[in-house]
PDB file of C-alpha atoms in Angstrom:
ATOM      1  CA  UNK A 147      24.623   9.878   0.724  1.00 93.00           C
ATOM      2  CA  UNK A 148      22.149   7.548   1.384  1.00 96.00           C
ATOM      3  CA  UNK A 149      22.910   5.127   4.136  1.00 97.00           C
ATOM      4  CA  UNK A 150      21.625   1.496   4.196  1.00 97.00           C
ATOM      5  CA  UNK A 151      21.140  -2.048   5.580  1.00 97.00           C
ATOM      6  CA  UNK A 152      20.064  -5.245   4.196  1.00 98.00           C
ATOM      7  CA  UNK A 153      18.776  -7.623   6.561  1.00 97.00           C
ATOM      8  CA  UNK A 154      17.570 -10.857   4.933  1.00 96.00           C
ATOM      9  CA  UNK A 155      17.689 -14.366   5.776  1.00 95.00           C
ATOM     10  CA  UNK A 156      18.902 -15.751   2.111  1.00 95.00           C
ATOM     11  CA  UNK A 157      22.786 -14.676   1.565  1.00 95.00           C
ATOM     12  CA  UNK A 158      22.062 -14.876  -2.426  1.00 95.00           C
ATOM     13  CA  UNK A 159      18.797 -11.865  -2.142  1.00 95.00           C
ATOM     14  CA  UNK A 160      21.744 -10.053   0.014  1.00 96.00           C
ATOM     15  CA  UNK A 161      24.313 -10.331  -2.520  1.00 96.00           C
ATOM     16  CA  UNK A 162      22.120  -9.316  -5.103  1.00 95.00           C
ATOM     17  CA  UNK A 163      20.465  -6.340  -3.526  1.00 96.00           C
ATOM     18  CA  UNK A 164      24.516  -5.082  -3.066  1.00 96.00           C
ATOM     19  CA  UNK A 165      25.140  -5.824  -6.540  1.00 95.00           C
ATOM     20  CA  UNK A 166      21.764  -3.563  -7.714  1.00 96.00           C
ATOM     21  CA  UNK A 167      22.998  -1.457  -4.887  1.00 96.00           C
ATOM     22  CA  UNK A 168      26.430  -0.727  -5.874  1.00 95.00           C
ATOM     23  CA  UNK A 169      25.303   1.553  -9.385  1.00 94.00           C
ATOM     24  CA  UNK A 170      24.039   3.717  -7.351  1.00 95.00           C
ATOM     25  CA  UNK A 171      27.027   6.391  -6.177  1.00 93.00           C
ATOM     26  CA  UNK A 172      25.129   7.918  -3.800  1.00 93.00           C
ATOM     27  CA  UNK A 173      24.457   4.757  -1.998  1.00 96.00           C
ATOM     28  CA  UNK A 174      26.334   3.464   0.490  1.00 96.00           C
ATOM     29  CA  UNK A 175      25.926  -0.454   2.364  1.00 97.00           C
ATOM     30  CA  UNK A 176      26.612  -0.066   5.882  1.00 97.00           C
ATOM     31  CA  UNK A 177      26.029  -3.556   6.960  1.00 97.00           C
ATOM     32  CA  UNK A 178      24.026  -6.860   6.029  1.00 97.00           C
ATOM     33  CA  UNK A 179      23.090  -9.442   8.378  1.00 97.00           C
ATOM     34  CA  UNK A 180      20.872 -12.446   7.698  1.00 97.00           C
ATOM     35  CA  UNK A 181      20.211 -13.076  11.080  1.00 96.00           C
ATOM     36  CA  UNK A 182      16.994 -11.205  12.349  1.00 95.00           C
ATOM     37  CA  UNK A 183      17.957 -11.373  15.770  1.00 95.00           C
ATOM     38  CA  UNK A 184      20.790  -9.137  15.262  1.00 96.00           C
ATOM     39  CA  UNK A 185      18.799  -6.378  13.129  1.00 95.00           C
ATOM     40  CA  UNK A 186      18.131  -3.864  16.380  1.00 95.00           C
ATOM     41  CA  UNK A 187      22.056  -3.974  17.138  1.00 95.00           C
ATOM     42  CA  UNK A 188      22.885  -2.972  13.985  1.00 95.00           C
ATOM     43  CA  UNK A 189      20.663  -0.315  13.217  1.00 95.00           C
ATOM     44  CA  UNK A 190      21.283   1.000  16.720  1.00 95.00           C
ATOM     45  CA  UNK A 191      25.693   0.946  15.836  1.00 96.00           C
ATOM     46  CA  UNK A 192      24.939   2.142  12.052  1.00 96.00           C
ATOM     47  CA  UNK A 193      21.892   4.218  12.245  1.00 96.00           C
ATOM     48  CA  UNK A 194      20.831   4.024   8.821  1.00 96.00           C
ATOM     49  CA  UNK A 195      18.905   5.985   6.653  1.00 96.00           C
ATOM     50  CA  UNK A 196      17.025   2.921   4.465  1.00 97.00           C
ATOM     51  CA  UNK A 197      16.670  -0.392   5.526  1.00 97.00           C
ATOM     52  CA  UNK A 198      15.841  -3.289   3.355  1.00 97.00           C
ATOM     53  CA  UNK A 199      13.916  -5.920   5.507  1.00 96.00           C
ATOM     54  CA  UNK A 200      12.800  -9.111   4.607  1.00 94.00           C
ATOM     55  CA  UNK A 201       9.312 -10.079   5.497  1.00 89.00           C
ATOM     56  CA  UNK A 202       9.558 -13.776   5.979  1.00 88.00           C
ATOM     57  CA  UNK A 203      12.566 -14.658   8.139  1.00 92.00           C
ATOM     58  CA  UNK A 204      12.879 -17.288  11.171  1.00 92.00           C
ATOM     59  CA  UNK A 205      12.859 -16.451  15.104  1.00 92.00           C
ATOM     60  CA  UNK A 206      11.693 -12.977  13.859  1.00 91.00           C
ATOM     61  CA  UNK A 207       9.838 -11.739  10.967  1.00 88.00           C
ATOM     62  CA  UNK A 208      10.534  -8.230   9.051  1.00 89.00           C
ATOM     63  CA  UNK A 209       7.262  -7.040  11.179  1.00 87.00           C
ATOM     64  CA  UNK A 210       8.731  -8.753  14.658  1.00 89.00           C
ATOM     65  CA  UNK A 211      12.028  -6.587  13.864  1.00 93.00           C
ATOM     66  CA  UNK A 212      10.245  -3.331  13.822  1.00 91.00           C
ATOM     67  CA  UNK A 213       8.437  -3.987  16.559  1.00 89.00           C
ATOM     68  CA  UNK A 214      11.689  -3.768  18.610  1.00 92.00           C
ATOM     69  CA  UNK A 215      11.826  -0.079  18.276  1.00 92.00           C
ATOM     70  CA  UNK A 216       9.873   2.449  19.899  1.00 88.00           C
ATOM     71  CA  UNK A 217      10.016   4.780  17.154  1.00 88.00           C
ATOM     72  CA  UNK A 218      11.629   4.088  13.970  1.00 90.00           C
ATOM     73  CA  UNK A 219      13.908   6.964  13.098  1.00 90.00           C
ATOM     74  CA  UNK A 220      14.671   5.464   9.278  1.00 94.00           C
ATOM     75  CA  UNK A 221      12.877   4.054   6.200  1.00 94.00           C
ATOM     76  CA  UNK A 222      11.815   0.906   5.607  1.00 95.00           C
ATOM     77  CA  UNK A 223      11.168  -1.089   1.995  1.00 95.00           C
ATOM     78  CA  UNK A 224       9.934  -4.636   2.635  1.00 93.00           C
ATOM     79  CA  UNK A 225      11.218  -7.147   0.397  1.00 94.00           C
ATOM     80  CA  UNK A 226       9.370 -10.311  -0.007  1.00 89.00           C
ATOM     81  CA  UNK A 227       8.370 -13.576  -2.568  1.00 85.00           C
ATOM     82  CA  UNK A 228       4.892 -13.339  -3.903  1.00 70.00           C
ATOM     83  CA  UNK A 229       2.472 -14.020  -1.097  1.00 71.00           C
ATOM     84  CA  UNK A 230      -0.465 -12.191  -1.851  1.00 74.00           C
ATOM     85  CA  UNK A 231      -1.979 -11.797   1.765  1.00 73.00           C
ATOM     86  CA  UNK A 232       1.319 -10.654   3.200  1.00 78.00           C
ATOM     87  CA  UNK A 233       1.119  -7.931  -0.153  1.00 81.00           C
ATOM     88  CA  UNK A 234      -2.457  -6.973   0.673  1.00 80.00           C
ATOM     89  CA  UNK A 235      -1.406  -6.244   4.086  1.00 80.00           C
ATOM     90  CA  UNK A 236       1.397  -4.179   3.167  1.00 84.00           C
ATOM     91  CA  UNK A 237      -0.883  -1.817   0.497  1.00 83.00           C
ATOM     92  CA  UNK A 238      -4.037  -1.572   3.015  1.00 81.00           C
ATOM     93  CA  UNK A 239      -1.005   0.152   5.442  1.00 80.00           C
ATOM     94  CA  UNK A 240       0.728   2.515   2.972  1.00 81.00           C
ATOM     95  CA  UNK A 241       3.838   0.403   3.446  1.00 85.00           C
ATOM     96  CA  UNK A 242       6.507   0.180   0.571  1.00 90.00           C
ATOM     97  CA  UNK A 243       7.728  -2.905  -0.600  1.00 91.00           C
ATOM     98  CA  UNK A 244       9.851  -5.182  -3.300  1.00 93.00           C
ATOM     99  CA  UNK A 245       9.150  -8.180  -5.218  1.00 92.00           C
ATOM    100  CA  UNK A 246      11.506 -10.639  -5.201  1.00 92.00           C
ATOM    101  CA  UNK A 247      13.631 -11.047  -7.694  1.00 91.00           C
ATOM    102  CA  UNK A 248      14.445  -7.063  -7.229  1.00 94.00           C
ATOM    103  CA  UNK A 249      15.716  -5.458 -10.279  1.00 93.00           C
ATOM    104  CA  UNK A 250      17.488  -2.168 -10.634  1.00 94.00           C
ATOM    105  CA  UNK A 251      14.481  -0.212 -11.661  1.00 95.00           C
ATOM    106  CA  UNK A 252      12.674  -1.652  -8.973  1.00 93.00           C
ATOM    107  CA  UNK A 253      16.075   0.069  -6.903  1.00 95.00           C
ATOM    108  CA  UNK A 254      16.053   3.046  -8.904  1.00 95.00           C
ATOM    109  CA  UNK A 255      12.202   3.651  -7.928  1.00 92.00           C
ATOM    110  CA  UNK A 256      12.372   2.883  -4.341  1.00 93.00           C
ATOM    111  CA  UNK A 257      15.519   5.888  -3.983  1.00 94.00           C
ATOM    112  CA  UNK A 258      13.635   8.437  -6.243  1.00 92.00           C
ATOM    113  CA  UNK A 259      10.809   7.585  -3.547  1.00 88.00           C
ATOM    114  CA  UNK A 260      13.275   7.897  -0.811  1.00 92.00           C
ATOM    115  CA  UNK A 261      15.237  11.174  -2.162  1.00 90.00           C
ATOM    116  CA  UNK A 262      10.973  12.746  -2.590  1.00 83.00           C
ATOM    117  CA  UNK A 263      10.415  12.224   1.101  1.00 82.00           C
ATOM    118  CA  UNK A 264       7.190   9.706  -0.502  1.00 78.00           C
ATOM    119  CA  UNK A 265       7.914   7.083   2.168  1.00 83.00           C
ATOM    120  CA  UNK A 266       6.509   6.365   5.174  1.00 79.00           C
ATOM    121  CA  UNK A 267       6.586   3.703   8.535  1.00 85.00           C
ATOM    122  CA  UNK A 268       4.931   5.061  11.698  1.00 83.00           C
ATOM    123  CA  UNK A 269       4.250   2.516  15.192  1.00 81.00           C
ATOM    124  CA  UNK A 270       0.687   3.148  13.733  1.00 84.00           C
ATOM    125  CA  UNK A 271       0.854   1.227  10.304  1.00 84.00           C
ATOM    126  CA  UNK A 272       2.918  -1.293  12.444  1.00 83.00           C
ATOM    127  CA  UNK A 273       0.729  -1.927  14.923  1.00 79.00           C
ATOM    128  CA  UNK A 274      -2.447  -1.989  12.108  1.00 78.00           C
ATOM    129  CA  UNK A 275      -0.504  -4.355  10.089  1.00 79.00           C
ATOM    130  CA  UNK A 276       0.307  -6.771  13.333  1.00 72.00           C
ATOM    131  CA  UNK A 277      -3.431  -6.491  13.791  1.00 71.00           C
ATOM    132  CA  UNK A 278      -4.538  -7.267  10.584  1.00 73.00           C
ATOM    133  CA  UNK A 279      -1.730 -10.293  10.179  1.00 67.00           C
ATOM    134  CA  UNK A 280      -3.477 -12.013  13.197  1.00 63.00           C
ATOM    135  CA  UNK A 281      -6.739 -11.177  11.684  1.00 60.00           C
ATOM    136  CA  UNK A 282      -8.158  -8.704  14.040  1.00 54.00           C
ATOM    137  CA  UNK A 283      -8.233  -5.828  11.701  1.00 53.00           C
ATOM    138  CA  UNK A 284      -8.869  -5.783   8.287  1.00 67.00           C
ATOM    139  CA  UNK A 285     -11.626  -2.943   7.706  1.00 83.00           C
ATOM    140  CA  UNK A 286      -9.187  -0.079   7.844  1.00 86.00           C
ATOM    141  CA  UNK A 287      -6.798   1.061   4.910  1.00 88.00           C
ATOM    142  CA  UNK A 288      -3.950   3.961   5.503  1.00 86.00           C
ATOM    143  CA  UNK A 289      -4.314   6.553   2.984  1.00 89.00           C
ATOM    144  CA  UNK A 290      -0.770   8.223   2.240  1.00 83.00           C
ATOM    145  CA  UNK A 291      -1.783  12.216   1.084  1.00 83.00           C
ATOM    146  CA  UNK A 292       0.273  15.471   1.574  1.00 80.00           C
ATOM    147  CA  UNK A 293      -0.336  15.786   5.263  1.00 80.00           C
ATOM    148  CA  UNK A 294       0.870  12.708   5.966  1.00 81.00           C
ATOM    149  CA  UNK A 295      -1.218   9.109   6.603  1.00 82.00           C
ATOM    150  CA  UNK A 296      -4.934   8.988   7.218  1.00 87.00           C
ATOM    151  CA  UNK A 297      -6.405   5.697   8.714  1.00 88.00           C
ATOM    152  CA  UNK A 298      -9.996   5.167   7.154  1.00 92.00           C
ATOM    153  CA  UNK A 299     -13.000   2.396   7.555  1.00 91.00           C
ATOM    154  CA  UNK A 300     -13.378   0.995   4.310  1.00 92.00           C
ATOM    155  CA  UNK A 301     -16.821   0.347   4.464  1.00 93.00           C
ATOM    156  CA  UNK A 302     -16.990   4.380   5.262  1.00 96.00           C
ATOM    157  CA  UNK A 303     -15.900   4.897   1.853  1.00 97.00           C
ATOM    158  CA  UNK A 304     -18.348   6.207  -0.352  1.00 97.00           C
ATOM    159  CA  UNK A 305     -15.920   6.334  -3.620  1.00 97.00           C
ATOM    160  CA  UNK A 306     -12.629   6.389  -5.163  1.00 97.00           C
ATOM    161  CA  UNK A 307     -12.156   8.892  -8.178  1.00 97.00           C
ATOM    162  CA  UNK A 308      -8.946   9.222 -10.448  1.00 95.00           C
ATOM    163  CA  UNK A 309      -7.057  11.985 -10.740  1.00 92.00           C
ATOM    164  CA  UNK A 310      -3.986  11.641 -13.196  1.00 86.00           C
ATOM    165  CA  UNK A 311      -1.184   9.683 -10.593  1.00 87.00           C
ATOM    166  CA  UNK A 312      -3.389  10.387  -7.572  1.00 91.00           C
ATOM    167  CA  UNK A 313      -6.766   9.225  -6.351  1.00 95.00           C
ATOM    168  CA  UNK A 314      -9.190  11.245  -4.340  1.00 96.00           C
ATOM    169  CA  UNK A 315     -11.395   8.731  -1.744  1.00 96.00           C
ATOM    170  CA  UNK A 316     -14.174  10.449  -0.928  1.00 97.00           C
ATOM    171  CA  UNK A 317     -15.973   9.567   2.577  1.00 96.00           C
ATOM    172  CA  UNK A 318     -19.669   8.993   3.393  1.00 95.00           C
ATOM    173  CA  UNK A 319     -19.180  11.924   5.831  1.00 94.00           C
ATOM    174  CA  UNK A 320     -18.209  13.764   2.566  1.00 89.00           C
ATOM    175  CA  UNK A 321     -14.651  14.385   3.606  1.00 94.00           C
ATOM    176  CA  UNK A 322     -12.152  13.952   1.133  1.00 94.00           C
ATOM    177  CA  UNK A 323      -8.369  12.963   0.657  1.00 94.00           C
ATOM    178  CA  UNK A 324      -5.896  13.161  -2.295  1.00 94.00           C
ATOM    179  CA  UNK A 325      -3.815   9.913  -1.675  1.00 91.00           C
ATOM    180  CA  UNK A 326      -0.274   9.803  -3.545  1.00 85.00           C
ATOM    181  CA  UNK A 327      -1.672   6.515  -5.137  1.00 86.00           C
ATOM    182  CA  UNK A 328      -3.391   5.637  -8.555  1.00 90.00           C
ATOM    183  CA  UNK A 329      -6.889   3.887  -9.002  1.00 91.00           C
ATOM    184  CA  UNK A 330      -5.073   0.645  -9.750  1.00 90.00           C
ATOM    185  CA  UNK A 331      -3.073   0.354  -6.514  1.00 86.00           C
ATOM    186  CA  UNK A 332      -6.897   0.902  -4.659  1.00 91.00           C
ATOM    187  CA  UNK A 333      -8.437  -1.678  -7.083  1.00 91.00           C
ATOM    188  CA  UNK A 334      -5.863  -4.562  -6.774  1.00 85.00           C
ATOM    189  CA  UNK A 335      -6.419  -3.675  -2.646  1.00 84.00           C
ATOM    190  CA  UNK A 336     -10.306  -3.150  -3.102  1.00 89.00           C
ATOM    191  CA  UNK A 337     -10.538  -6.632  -5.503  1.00 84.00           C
ATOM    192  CA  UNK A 338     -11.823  -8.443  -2.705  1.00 80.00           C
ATOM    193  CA  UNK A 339     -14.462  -6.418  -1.111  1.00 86.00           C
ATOM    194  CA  UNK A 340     -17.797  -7.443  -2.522  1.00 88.00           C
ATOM    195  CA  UNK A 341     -18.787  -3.513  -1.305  1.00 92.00           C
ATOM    196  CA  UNK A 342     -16.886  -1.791  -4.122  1.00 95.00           C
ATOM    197  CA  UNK A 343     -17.388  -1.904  -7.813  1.00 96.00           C
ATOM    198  CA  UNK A 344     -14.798  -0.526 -10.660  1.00 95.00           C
ATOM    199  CA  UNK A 345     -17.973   1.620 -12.806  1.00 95.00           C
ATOM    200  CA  UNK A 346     -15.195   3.185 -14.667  1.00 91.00           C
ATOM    201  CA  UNK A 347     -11.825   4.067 -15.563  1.00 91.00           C
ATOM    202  CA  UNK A 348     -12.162   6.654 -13.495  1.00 95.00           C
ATOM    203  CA  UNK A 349     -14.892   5.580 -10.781  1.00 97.00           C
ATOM    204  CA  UNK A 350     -15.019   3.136  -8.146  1.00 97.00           C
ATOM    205  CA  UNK A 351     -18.012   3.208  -5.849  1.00 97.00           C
ATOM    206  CA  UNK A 352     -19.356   1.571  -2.817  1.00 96.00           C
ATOM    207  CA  UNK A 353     -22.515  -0.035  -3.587  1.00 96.00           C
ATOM    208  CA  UNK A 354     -23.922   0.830  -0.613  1.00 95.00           C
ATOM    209  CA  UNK A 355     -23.786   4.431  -0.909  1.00 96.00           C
ATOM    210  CA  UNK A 356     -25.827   4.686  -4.306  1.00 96.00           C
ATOM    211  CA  UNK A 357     -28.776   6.771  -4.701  1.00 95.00           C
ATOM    212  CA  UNK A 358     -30.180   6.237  -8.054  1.00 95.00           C
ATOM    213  CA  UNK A 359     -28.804   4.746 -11.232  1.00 94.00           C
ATOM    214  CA  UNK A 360     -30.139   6.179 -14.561  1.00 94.00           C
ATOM    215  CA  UNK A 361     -30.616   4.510 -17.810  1.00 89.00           C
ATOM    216  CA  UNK A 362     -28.896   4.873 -20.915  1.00 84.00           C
ATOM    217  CA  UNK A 363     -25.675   3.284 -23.253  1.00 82.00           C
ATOM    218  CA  UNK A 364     -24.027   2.597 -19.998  1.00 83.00           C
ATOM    219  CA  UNK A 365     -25.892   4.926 -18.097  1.00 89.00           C
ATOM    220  CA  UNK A 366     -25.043   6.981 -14.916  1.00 94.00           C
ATOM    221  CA  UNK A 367     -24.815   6.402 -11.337  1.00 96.00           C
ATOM    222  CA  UNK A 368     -25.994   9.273  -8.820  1.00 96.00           C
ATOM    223  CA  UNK A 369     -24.183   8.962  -5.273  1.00 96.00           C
ATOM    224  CA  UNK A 370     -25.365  10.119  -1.827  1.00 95.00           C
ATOM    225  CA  UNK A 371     -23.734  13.097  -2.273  1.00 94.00           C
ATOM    226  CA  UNK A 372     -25.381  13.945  -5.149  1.00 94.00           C
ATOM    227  CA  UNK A 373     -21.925  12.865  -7.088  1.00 95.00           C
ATOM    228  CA  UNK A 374     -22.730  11.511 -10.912  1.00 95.00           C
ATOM    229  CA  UNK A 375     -20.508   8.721 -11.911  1.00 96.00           C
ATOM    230  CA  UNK A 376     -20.716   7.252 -15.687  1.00 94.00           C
ATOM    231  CA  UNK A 377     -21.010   3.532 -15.735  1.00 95.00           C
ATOM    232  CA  UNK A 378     -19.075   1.971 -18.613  1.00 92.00           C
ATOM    233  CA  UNK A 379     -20.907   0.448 -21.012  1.00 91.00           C
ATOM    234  CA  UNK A 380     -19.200  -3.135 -20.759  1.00 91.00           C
ATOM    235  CA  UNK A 381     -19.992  -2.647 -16.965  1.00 91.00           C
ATOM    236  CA  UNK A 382     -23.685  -2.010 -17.524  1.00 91.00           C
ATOM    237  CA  UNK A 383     -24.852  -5.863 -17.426  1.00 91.00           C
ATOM    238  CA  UNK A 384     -22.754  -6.714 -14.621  1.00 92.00           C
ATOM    239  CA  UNK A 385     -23.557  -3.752 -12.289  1.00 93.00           C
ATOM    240  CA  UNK A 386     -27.240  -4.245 -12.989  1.00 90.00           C
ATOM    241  CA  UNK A 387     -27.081  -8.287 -12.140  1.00 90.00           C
ATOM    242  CA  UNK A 388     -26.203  -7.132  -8.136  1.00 89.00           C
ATOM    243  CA  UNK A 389     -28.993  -5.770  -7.452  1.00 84.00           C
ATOM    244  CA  UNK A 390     -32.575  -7.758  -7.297  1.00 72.00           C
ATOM    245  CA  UNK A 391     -35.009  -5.701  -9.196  1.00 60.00           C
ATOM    246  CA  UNK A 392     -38.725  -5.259  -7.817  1.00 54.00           C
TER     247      UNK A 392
END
């Protein structure tokens, strides 16, 4: 049985999470409470297994709520309106989270997650996240993999390659790590960075670390690391307009 609480500010996003809630026999609502004040009391009486938080509550936000804890001995999915920088945040730190309006498949994915052990919350994605939400650190992304989570610079990055469900991020120190995400999830999170460029389905590299790039239909892109990456043919004209020529 899966034990949970719902802790949101808006009684109708409560109700409705119970209603999604309530197909699911091996789920079980321990408590709701829509005042964030009173979220460390109950998880302390009720000691849950899954919490539902909402991100944007008043006195304290989903974030201020975890903070409370020293460790957090449960999981958490963040649920939260559209609000992109608040969503960026969450993805750079490996954090799960819902769109509202929540669905049942978006319920049905977040316990198959659960029941696989895929979820994480550490004090060290909080305490990233608080730093990035005041604006003090945004050059570091958590990678989930197998072993757990793996803080990285971004800019250290020397390129992101797909593989089926996963994505291997290989470093400029020529580590590498097999995150549990797809190349999509890194784009959308990448989109911003004027660093990284989508060469392929399959490819996105850090401008910075390329060697050589060698013409051709699309032609080809040789890495530091002596790594060839295809460029897309669609992609040629735009890859080739950000760099000055000599």
């Amino acid at each position: 049985m899966i034990n949970v609480l719902i802790i949101d500010d808006e009684n109708h996003c409560i109700i409705t999470l119970q209603h999604l809630l309530s197909d699911f026999k091996n789920v079980a609502v321990l408590a709701t409470t829509q005042d964030s004040t009173k979220a460390k009391e109950l998880v302390e009486q009720h000691k849950p297994d899954l919490v539902f938080l909402d991100i944007e509550m008043p006195i304290l936000n989903g974030f201020e709520v975890l903070n409370q804890f020293d460790t957090i001995p449960f999981k958490v999915v963040f649920t939260t309106a559209y609000d992109q920088y608040a969503i960026k945040a969450l993805k750079l730190n490996a954090l799960d989270y819902l769109l509202k309006p929540i669905d049942y498949n978006d319920i049905e994915q977040v316990l198959e997650k659960f029941k696989a052990e895929e979820m994480h919350i550490s004090k060290d994605q909080l305490n990233h996240l608080h730093q990035f939400v005041n604006g003090k650190m945004q050059d570091t992304i958590a990678l989930s993999t197998q072993e757990g989570l793996h803080f990285v610079k971004i800019d250290e990055i020397m390129y992101l390659e797909a593989s089926s469900c996963y994505t291997y991020i290989v470093m400029n120190d020529k580590t590498k790590h097999l995150a549990s995400k797809t190349m999509a999830n890194f784009e959308e999170v990448l989109q911003d960075n004027s660093l990284f460029f989508r060469a392929h389905k399959s490819h996105i590299v850090n401008l910075k670390f390329i060697k050589q790039y060698i013409r051709g239909e699309g032609g080809e892109i040789i890495m530091q690391d002596g790594k060839n990456v295809a460029l897309s043919r669609n992609k040629k004209q735009e890859f080739l307009s950000l760099f000055k020529k000599v």
